[in-house]
XYZ file of N, CA and C in Angstrom:
273
model
N -126.974 69.679 -164.762
C -125.862 69.714 -163.824
C -126.099 70.904 -162.884
N -126.092 70.627 -161.601
C -126.345 71.715 -160.663
C -125.057 72.510 -160.397
N -125.189 73.569 -159.659
C -124.074 74.484 -159.414
C -122.904 73.796 -158.711
N -123.181 72.953 -157.737
C -122.116 72.255 -157.010
C -121.308 71.363 -157.943
N -122.000 70.676 -158.852
C -121.309 69.815 -159.813
C -120.450 70.633 -160.772
N -120.957 71.793 -161.168
C -120.194 72.666 -162.050
C -118.929 73.170 -161.356
N -119.077 73.558 -160.099
C -117.915 74.038 -159.324
C -116.900 72.917 -159.165
N -117.392 71.709 -158.879
C -116.478 70.571 -158.716
C -115.752 70.259 -160.025
N -116.453 70.344 -161.147
C -115.829 70.086 -162.444
C -114.750 71.124 -162.741
N -115.042 72.374 -162.445
C -114.050 73.443 -162.642
C -112.838 73.203 -161.754
N -113.077 72.836 -160.510
C -111.978 72.583 -159.572
C -111.123 71.402 -160.035
N -111.768 70.356 -160.545
C -111.024 69.188 -161.030
C -110.152 69.556 -162.235
N -110.707 70.333 -163.162
C -109.928 70.753 -164.329
C -108.755 71.635 -163.913
N -109.013 72.551 -162.973
C -107.943 73.440 -162.502
C -106.856 72.637 -161.790
N -107.278 71.678 -160.984
C -106.309 70.833 -160.283
C -105.479 70.031 -161.281
N -106.118 69.496 -162.298
C -105.389 68.735 -163.321
C -104.381 69.620 -164.038
N -104.752 70.864 -164.323
C -103.824 71.787 -164.981
C -102.647 72.131 -164.069
N -102.926 72.322 -162.781
C -101.852 72.630 -161.837
C -100.902 71.443 -161.720
N -101.445 70.242 -161.653
C -100.611 69.031 -161.568
C -99.759 68.890 -162.824
N -100.349 69.128 -163.977
C -99.591 69.032 -165.231
C -98.480 70.078 -165.270
N -98.793 71.303 -164.853
C -97.781 72.362 -164.837
C -96.669 72.031 -163.845
N -97.046 71.482 -162.700
C -96.049 71.104 -161.699
C -95.141 69.994 -162.230
N -95.729 69.007 -162.886
C -94.918 67.919 -163.463
C -93.987 68.450 -164.540
N -94.496 69.359 -165.377
C -93.658 69.945 -166.424
C -92.517 70.762 -165.812
N -92.832 71.510 -164.762
C -91.804 72.289 -164.070
C -90.741 71.369 -163.487
N -91.159 70.294 -162.838
C -90.204 69.357 -162.234
C -89.311 68.717 -163.288
N -89.898 68.353 -164.423
C -89.105 67.757 -165.499
C -88.093 68.762 -166.041
N -88.526 70.006 -166.217
C -87.610 71.049 -166.693
C -86.506 71.293 -165.682
N -86.868 71.313 -164.408
C -85.876 71.538 -163.349
C -84.847 70.407 -163.330
N -85.299 69.163 -163.471
C -84.359 68.027 -163.512
C -83.440 68.127 -164.727
N -84.018 68.498 -165.884
C -83.219 68.626 -167.101
C -82.169 69.725 -166.949
N -82.566 70.866 -166.382
C -81.614 71.962 -166.173
C -80.547 71.587 -165.146
N -80.947 70.865 -164.112
C -79.991 70.426 -163.094
C -78.958 69.487 -163.704
N -79.410 68.582 -164.564
C -78.484 67.660 -165.219
C -77.538 68.413 -166.147
N -78.072 69.384 -166.887
C -77.227 70.177 -167.790
C -76.210 70.995 -166.998
N -76.639 71.544 -165.875
C -75.730 72.327 -165.025
C -74.636 71.435 -164.438
N -75.014 70.257 -163.970
C -74.030 69.324 -163.409
C -73.029 68.896 -164.480
N -73.532 68.659 -165.689
C -72.646 68.278 -166.789
C -71.672 69.409 -167.111
N -72.165 70.632 -167.131
C -71.297 71.789 -167.405
C -70.262 71.969 -166.296
N -70.712 71.846 -165.048
C -69.770 71.986 -163.926
C -68.692 70.923 -163.981
N -69.077 69.698 -164.324
C -68.092 68.612 -164.407
C -67.092 68.875 -165.527
N -67.568 69.445 -166.627
C -66.687 69.699 -167.770
C -65.729 70.858 -167.515
N -66.130 71.816 -166.685
C -65.312 73.008 -166.473
C -64.697 73.070 -165.081
N -64.807 71.999 -164.306
C -64.334 72.006 -162.923
C -62.806 72.006 -162.852
N -62.291 72.721 -161.876
C -60.863 72.688 -161.607
C -60.566 71.441 -160.778
N -59.308 71.168 -160.578
C -58.925 69.991 -159.787
C -59.471 70.098 -158.366
N -59.420 71.308 -157.781
C -59.937 71.501 -156.422
C -61.444 71.254 -156.358
N -62.165 71.747 -157.365
C -63.612 71.552 -157.385
C -63.970 70.077 -157.564
N -63.209 69.370 -158.403
C -63.462 67.942 -158.580
C -63.207 67.185 -157.276
N -62.122 67.533 -156.576
C -61.814 66.886 -155.305
C -62.901 67.175 -154.283
N -63.351 68.430 -154.231
C -64.414 68.812 -153.295
C -65.694 68.026 -153.603
N -66.041 67.898 -154.875
C -67.217 67.139 -155.275
C -67.103 65.675 -154.900
N -65.908 65.126 -155.110
C -65.685 63.722 -154.748
C -65.815 63.515 -153.242
N -65.244 64.424 -152.464
C -65.360 64.325 -151.003
C -66.816 64.467 -150.569
N -67.541 65.352 -151.231
C -68.953 65.546 -150.905
C -69.752 64.264 -151.189
N -69.520 63.650 -152.344
C -70.217 62.404 -152.682
C -69.855 61.304 -151.689
N -68.577 61.209 -151.324
C -68.163 60.180 -150.357
C -68.817 60.411 -149.002
N -68.949 61.682 -148.597
C -69.581 61.958 -147.309
C -71.068 61.634 -147.350
N -71.707 61.835 -148.518
C -73.118 61.466 -148.640
C -73.283 59.964 -148.563
N -72.370 59.234 -149.174
C -72.434 57.776 -149.128
C -72.260 57.302 -147.686
N -71.362 57.944 -146.964
C -71.107 57.557 -145.575
C -72.145 58.153 -144.623
N -73.091 58.945 -145.169
C -74.132 59.603 -144.376
C -73.556 60.471 -143.264
N -72.551 61.237 -143.629
C -71.979 62.182 -142.685
C -72.107 63.576 -143.266
N -71.940 64.545 -142.425
C -72.023 65.930 -142.875
C -70.789 66.292 -143.686
N -70.907 67.332 -144.491
C -69.772 67.828 -145.252
C -68.720 68.310 -144.253
N -67.465 67.887 -144.420
C -66.433 68.348 -143.492
C -66.348 69.870 -143.514
N -66.311 70.464 -142.332
C -66.208 71.915 -142.238
C -65.605 72.288 -140.903
N -65.219 73.512 -140.797
C -64.656 74.016 -139.551
C -65.805 74.481 -138.675
N -65.818 74.047 -137.430
C -66.848 74.511 -136.508
C -66.446 75.860 -135.932
N -67.312 76.805 -136.096
C -67.090 78.114 -135.503
C -67.676 78.103 -134.095
N -67.242 79.013 -133.230
C -67.766 79.007 -131.864
C -69.297 79.027 -131.796
N -69.944 79.706 -132.725
C -71.401 79.768 -132.701
C -72.031 78.424 -133.045
N -71.269 77.542 -133.698
C -71.793 76.230 -134.062
C -71.765 75.251 -132.889
N -71.016 75.560 -131.890
C -70.887 74.654 -130.760
C -72.011 74.915 -129.770
N -72.570 73.854 -129.224
C -73.707 73.988 -128.311
C -73.344 74.805 -127.079
N -72.111 74.697 -126.626
C -71.700 75.433 -125.427
C -71.699 76.935 -125.668
N -71.566 77.350 -126.923
C -71.524 78.773 -127.239
C -72.904 79.345 -127.519
N -73.942 78.531 -127.443
C -75.290 78.992 -127.748
C -75.756 80.000 -126.701
N -76.352 81.105 -127.131
C -76.867 82.074 -126.167
C -78.074 81.522 -125.420
N -78.630 80.405 -125.870
C -79.795 79.822 -125.218
C -79.426 78.787 -124.165
N -78.135 78.471 -124.066
C -77.676 77.526 -123.063
C -77.579 78.251 -121.731
N -78.202 77.707 -120.690
C -78.113 78.390 -119.394
C -76.668 78.419 -118.888
N -76.313 79.530 -118.324
C -74.962 79.699 -117.775
C -74.956 79.052 -116.393
N -73.967 78.192 -116.116
C -73.920 77.563 -114.795
C -73.706 78.618 -113.705
N -74.404 78.443 -112.631
C -74.286 79.389 -111.514
C -73.009 79.069 -110.748
N -72.031 79.976 -110.830
C -70.745 79.747 -110.197
C -70.791 80.000 -108.687
N -71.870 80.609 -108.204
C -71.955 80.896 -106.776
C -72.313 79.644 -105.990
N -72.863 78.621 -106.661
C -73.233 77.391 -105.991
C -72.032 76.460 -106.072
N -71.583 75.972 -104.939
C -70.435 75.074 -104.958
C -70.914 73.669 -105.281
N -70.014 72.873 -105.840
C -70.345 71.513 -106.222
C -70.276 70.552 -105.054
N -70.111 71.008 -103.847
C -69.961 70.108 -102.699
C -71.272 69.721 -102.090
Protein backbone atom coordinates (compact mmCIF):
# COMPACT_ATOMS: atom_id res chain seq x y z
CA UNK A 1 0.00 0.00 0.00
CA UNK A 2 1.55 3.28 -1.03
CA UNK A 3 1.51 6.49 0.99
CA UNK A 4 -1.48 8.00 -0.84
CA UNK A 5 -3.57 4.91 -0.13
CA UNK A 6 -2.56 5.00 3.53
CA UNK A 7 -3.53 8.67 3.80
CA UNK A 8 -6.86 7.97 2.09
CA UNK A 9 -7.56 5.06 4.46
CA UNK A 10 -6.81 7.25 7.48
CA UNK A 11 -9.04 10.00 6.11
CA UNK A 12 -11.89 7.54 5.48
CA UNK A 13 -11.65 6.15 9.03
CA UNK A 14 -11.54 9.67 10.49
CA UNK A 15 -14.51 10.72 8.39
CA UNK A 16 -16.47 7.66 9.51
CA UNK A 17 -15.70 8.47 13.15
CA UNK A 18 -16.78 12.09 12.69
CA UNK A 19 -20.03 10.98 11.02
CA UNK A 20 -20.71 8.51 13.82
CA UNK A 21 -20.02 11.16 16.48
CA UNK A 22 -22.24 13.64 14.65
CA UNK A 23 -25.08 11.10 14.43
CA UNK A 24 -24.69 10.28 18.13
CA UNK A 25 -24.71 13.98 18.99
CA UNK A 26 -27.85 14.56 16.92
CA UNK A 27 -29.63 11.64 18.56
CA UNK A 28 -28.67 12.90 22.02
CA UNK A 29 -29.79 16.42 21.11
CA UNK A 30 -33.18 15.12 19.90
CA UNK A 31 -33.58 13.04 23.07
CA UNK A 32 -32.74 16.03 25.29
CA UNK A 33 -35.05 18.29 23.28
CA UNK A 34 -37.91 15.83 23.73
CA UNK A 35 -37.22 15.55 27.47
CA UNK A 36 -37.09 19.34 27.78
CA UNK A 37 -40.35 19.75 25.85
CA UNK A 38 -41.99 17.12 28.04
CA UNK A 39 -40.80 18.89 31.20
CA UNK A 40 -41.95 22.28 29.92
CA UNK A 41 -45.37 20.87 29.07
CA UNK A 42 -45.68 19.31 32.53
CA UNK A 43 -44.68 22.49 34.38
CA UNK A 44 -46.17 25.14 32.07
CA UNK A 45 -48.46 27.82 33.41
CA UNK A 46 -51.72 28.63 31.66
CA UNK A 47 -50.07 31.63 29.94
CA UNK A 48 -47.17 29.51 28.71
CA UNK A 49 -49.54 26.84 27.39
CA UNK A 50 -51.57 29.50 25.55
CA UNK A 51 -48.40 31.04 24.12
CA UNK A 52 -47.23 27.60 22.94
CA UNK A 53 -50.60 26.89 21.36
CA UNK A 54 -50.57 30.24 19.55
CA UNK A 55 -47.02 29.56 18.39
CA UNK A 56 -47.98 26.14 16.99
CA UNK A 57 -51.04 27.62 15.26
CA UNK A 58 -48.91 30.35 13.69
CA UNK A 59 -46.44 27.73 12.43
CA UNK A 60 -49.30 25.77 10.90
CA UNK A 61 -50.56 28.94 9.22
CA UNK A 62 -46.96 29.75 8.15
CA UNK A 63 -47.04 33.17 9.72
CA UNK A 64 -44.62 34.86 12.04
CA UNK A 65 -45.10 34.80 15.80
CA UNK A 66 -47.40 37.70 16.70
CA UNK A 67 -45.35 40.54 18.15
CA UNK A 68 -45.30 44.26 18.51
CA UNK A 69 -43.37 46.06 15.79
CA UNK A 70 -40.93 48.54 17.18
CA UNK A 71 -39.94 51.57 15.10
CA UNK A 72 -36.63 49.92 14.22
CA UNK A 73 -38.53 46.95 12.77
CA UNK A 74 -40.32 49.09 10.24
CA UNK A 75 -38.62 49.60 6.88
CA UNK A 76 -39.34 53.33 6.96
CA UNK A 77 -37.31 53.64 10.16
CA UNK A 78 -34.25 51.93 8.70
CA UNK A 79 -31.12 54.10 8.74
CA UNK A 80 -30.31 52.61 5.32
CA UNK A 81 -33.46 53.96 3.69
CA UNK A 82 -32.68 57.08 1.69
CA UNK A 83 -34.33 60.19 3.06
CA UNK A 84 -36.57 61.85 0.46
CA UNK A 85 -35.22 65.18 -0.69
CA UNK A 86 -37.77 67.73 0.50
CA UNK A 87 -36.20 70.51 -1.56
CA UNK A 88 -37.46 68.90 -4.78
CA UNK A 89 -41.12 69.62 -5.38
CA UNK A 90 -43.41 66.90 -6.66
CA UNK A 91 -44.69 69.09 -9.50
